[in-house]
Coordinates of C-alpha atoms in Angstrom, one line a residue:
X1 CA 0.0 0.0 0.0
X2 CA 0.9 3.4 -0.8
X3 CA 0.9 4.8 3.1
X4 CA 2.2 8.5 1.7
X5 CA -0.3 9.0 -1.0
X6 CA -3.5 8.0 1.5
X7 CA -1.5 11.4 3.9
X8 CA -2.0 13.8 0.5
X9 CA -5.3 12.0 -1.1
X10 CA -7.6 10.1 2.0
X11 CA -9.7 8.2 -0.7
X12 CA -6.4 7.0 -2.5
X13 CA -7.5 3.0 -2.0
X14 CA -10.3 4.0 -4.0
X15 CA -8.1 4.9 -7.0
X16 CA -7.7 1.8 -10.0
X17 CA -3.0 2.2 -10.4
X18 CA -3.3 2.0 -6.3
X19 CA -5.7 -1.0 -6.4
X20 CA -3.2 -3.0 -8.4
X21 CA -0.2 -1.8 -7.0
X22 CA -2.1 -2.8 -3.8
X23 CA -2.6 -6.2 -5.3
X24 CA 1.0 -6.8 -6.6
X25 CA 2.5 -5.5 -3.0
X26 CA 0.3 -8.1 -1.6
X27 CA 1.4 -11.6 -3.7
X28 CA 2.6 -14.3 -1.7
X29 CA 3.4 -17.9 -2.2
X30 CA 6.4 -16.8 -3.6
X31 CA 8.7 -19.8 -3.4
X32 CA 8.1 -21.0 -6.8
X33 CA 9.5 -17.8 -8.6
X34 CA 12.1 -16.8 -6.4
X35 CA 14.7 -19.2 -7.7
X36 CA 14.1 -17.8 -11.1
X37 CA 15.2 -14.3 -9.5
X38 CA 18.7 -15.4 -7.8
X39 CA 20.6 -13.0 -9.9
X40 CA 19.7 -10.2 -8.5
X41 CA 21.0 -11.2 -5.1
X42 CA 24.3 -9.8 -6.1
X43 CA 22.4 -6.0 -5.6
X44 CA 22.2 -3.5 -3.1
X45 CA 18.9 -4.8 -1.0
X46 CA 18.7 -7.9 -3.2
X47 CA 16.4 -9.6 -1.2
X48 CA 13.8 -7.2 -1.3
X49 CA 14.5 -6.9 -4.9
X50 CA 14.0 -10.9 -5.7
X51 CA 11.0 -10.5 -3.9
X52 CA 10.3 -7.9 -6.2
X53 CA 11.1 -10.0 -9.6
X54 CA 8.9 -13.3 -8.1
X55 CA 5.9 -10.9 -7.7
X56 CA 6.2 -9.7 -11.2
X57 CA 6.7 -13.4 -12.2
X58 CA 3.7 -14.8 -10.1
X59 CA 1.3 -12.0 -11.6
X60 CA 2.8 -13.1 -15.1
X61 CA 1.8 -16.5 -14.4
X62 CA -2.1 -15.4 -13.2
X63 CA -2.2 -12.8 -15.4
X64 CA -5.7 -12.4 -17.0
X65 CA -5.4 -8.3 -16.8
X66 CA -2.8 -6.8 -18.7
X67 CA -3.5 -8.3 -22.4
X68 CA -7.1 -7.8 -22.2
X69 CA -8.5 -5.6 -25.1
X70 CA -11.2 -4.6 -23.6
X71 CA -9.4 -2.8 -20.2
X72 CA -10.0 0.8 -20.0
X73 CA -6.2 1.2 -19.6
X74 CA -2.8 -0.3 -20.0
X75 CA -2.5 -3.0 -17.3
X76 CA 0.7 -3.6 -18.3
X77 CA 2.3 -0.1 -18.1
X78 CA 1.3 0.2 -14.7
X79 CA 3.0 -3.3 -14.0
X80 CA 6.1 -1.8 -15.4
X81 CA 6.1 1.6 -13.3
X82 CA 5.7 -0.6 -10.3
X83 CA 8.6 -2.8 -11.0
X84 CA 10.8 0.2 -12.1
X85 CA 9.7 2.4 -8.9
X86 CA 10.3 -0.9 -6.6
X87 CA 13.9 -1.1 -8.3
X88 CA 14.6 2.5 -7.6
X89 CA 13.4 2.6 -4.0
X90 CA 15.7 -0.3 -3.3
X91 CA 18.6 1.4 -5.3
X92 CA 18.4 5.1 -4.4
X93 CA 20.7 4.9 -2.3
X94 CA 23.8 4.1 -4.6
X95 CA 24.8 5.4 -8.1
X96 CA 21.8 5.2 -10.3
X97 CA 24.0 2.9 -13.1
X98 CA 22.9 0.2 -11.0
X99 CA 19.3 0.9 -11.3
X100 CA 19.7 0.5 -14.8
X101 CA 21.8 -2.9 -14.5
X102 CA 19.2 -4.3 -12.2
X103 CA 16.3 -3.1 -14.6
X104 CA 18.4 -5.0 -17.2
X105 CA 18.9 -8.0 -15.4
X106 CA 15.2 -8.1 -14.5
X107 CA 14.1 -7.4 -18.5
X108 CA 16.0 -10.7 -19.2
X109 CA 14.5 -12.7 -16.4
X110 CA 11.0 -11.2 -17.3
X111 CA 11.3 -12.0 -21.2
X112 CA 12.5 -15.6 -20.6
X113 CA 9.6 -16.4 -18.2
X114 CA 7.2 -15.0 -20.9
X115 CA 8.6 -16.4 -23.8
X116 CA 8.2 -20.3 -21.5
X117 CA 4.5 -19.1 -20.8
X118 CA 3.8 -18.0 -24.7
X119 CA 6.0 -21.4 -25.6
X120 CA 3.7 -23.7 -22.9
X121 CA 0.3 -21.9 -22.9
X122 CA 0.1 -19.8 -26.4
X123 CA -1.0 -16.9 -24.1
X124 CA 0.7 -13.5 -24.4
X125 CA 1.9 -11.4 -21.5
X126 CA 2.7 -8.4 -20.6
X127 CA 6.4 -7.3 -21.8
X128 CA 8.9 -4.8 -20.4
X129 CA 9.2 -1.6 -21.5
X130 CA 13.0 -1.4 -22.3
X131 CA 13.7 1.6 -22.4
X132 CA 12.1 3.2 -19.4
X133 CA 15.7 3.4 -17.9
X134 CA 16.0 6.3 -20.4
X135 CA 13.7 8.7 -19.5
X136 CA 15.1 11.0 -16.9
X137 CA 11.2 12.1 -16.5
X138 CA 10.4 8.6 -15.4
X139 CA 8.4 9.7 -12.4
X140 CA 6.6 12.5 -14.3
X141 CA 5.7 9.8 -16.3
X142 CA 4.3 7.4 -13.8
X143 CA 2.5 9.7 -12.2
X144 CA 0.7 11.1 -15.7
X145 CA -0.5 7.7 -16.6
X146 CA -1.8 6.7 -12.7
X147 CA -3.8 10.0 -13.4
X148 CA -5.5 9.1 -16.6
X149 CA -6.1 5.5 -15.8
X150 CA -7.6 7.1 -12.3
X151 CA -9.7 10.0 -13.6
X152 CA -13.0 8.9 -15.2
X153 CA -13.9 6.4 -12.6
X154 CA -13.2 8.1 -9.7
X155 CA -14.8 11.0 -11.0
X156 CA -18.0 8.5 -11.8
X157 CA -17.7 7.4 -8.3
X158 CA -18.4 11.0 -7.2
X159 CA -22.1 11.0 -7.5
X160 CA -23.0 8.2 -4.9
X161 CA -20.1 10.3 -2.7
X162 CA -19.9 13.5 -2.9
X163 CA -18.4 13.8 0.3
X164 CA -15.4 13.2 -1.4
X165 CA -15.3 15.9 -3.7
X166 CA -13.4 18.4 -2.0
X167 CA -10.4 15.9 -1.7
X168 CA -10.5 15.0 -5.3
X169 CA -10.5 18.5 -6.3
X170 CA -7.2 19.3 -4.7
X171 CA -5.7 16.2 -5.5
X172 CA -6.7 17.1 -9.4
X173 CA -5.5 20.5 -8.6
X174 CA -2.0 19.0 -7.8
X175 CA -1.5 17.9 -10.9
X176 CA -1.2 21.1 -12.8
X177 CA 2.4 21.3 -11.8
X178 CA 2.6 17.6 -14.1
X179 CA 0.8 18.8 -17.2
X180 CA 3.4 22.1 -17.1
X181 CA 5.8 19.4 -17.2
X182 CA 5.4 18.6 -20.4
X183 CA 3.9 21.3 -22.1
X184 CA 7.4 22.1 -23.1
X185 CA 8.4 19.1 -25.0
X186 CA 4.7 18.1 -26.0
X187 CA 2.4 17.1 -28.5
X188 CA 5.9 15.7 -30.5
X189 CA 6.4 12.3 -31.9
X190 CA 9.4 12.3 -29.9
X191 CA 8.6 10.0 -27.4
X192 CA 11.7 10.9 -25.1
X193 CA 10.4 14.2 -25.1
X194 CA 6.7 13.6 -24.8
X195 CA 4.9 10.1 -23.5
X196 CA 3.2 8.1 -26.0
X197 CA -0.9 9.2 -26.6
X198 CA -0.3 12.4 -24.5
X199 CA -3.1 13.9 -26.5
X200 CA -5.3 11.1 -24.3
X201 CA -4.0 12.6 -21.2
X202 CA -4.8 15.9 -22.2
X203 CA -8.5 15.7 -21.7
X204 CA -8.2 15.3 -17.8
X205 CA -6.1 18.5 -17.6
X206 CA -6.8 20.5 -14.1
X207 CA -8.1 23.5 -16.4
X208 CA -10.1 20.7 -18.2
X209 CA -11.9 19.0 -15.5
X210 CA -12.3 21.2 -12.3
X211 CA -15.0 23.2 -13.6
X212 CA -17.1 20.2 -14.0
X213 CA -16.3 19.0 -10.3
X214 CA -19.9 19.8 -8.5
X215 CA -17.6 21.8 -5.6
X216 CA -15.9 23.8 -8.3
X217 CA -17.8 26.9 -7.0
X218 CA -17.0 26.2 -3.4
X219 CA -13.6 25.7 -4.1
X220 CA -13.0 28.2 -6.1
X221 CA -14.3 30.6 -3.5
X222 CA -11.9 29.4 -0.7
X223 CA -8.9 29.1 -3.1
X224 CA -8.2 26.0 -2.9
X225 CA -4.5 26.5 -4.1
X226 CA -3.3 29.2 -1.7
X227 CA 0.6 30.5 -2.4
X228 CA 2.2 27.8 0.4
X229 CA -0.1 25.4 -0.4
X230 CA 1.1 21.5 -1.0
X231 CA -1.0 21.8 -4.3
X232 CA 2.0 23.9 -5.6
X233 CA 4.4 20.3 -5.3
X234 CA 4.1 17.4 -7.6
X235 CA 3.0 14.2 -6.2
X236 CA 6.7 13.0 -7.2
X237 CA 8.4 15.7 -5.2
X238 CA 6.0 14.8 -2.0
X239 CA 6.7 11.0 -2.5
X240 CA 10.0 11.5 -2.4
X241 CA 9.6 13.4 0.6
X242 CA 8.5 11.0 2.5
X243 CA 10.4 8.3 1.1
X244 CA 13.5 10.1 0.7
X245 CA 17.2 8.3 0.9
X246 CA 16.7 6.9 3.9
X247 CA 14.4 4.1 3.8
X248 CA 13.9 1.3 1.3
X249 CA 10.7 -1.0 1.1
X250 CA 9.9 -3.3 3.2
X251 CA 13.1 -1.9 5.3
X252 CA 13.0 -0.1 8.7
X253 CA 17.3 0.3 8.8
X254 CA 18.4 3.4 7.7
X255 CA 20.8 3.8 5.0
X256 CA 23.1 6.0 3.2
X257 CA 21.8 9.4 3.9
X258 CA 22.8 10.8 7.4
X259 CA 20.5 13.5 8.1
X260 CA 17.9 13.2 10.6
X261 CA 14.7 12.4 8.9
X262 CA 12.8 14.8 11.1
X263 CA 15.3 17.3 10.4
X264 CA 15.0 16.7 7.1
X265 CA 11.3 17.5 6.6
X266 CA 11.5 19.7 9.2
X267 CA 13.5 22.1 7.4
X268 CA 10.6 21.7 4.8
X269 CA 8.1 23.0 6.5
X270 CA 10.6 26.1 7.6
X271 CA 10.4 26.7 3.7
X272 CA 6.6 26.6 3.5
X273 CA 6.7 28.8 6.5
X274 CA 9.0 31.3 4.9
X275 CA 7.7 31.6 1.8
X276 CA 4.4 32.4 3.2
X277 CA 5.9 35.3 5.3
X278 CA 7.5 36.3 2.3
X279 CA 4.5 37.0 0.2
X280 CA 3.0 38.7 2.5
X281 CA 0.0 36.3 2.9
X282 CA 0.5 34.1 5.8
X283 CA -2.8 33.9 6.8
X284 CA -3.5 32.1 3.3
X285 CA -1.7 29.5 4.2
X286 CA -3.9 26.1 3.7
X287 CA -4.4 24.7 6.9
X288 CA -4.3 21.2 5.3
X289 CA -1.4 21.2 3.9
X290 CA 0.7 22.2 7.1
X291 CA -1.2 19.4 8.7
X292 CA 0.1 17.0 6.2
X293 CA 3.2 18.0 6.3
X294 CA 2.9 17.9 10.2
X295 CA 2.0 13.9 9.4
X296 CA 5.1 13.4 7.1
X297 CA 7.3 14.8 9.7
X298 CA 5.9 12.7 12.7
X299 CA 5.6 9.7 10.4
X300 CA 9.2 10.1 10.0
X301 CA 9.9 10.4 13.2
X302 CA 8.2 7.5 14.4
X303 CA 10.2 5.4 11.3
X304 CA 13.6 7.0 13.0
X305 CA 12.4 5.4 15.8
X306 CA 11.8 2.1 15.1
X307 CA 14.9 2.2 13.1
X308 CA 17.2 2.8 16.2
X309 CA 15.4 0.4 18.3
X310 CA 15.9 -2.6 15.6
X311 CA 20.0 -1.5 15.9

């Protein structure tokens, strides 16, 4: 489960990329795959990556999901952003050429099972994409797709709960910082400069969509997006906050980085707080978002914790 998103988005559960990645997190009965994986022992945090790679291999073998026509969205390309993002939690911590090595590693392992299960079964799986090593904008990338596959239904789901509107909204909101992304580099065939069917994605854009939310009025009154608000940061840069260099998946130790964690985020919210002062307009600060960021820093605080009382 993705613990950070649910602190920025309550309803994130309710979203279809966290549903799956849910789902994959949760595979066990992993025995039978993790052999195939042996590898990538040789990495930085190699268990937790061959647990990783005999995930991936024991959805291959279920799969039902990712080659079916008739899907809304590309199964598949959400499988791939969770191996890639699993891979580079695990690595962050050391020079990113091994990212790409254990990626690589991983593609080979992936095809080999695929190409037994297309040999045995005359099913088709999902493939790697092998070249998502390449895009420095990776993340951006992720996180533009997880919207558009997330969008419409959720959105849908809005009538029978309108409760949840106001959430939604700012979470939508967020994602204007994404779409000025890649306005520079897009619509181009190019697809290192600008993903594949962008012009799909472009229908959900914040300026799009937000009008049609039924607390667009309400919201727009407040101003929902106030100067130190957390809507100004990408969902990236406030995953990555909480995340950071410290901790890998499924791992409590601390690694690598030295700086305190609360010190860390700490010096975060100093930002917010001095930006705010800056402007001239601290009493527009969003109350939410300085309680969320309160929640990252305790949340790293309490992970600090548990970290030194495993040493």
């Amino acid at each position: 489960m993705n613990y950070f998103l649910s602190f920025i988005f309550p309803f994130s559960d309710e979203l279809n990329s966290q549903h799956f990645y849910n789902y994959l997190s949760g595979l066990t009965g992993l025995s039978a795959y993790v052999q195939k994986c042996e590898k990538l022992s040789s990495f930085h945090n190699g268990r937790g990556i061959k647990n990783t790679c005999a995930k991936l291999l024991k959805y291959l073998d279920f799969d039902t999901i990712s080659t079916n026509k008739d899907n809304k969205y590309d199964a598949c390309m959400l499988l791939n952003f969770w191996v890639y993002r699993r891979l580079f939690d695990y690595l962050q911590t050391v020079d990113e050429r091994y990212l790409h090595q254990a990626y690589a590693n991983l593609q080979l392992i992936w095809n080999d099972f695929s190409n037994d299960k297309l040999k045995n079964t005359g099913n088709e799986t999902c493939r790697p994409i092998h070249n998502l090593s390449l895009y420095k904008d990776w993340k951006e990338r992720k996180e533009l797709y997880e919207y558009y596959v997330d969008y419409d239904d959720f959105s849908k789901k809005l009538l029978i709960w309108p409760d949840k509107c106001k959430e939604f909204y700012e979470y939508v909101e967020r994602k204007k910082t994404l779409y000025n992304h890649f306005n520079t580099g897009c619509p181009s065939k190019d697809e290192y400069r600008c993903p594949k069917f962008y012009s799909e994605y472009e229908k959900y854009h914040p300026d799009k969509v937000l009008h049609q939310l039924t607390c667009h009025k309400e919201m727009n009154k407040k101003g929902a997006s106030s100067p130190a608000s957390v809507g100004d940061l990408s969902e990236n840069t406030l995953q990555d906050m909480s995340s950071s260099r410290t901790f890998s998946p499924d791992s409590s130790q601390l690694k690598g980085d030295r700086t305190h964690p609360a010190t860390k985020t700490g010096n975060i919210l100093l930002g917010v707080v001095v930006t705010s002062l800056t402007s001239g307009a601290l009493y527009r600060v969003n109350i939410k978002s300085l309680i969320i960021i309160y929640r990252i820093l305790f949340f790293k605080i309490f992970l600090y914790y548990i970290a030194i009382k495993k040493k």
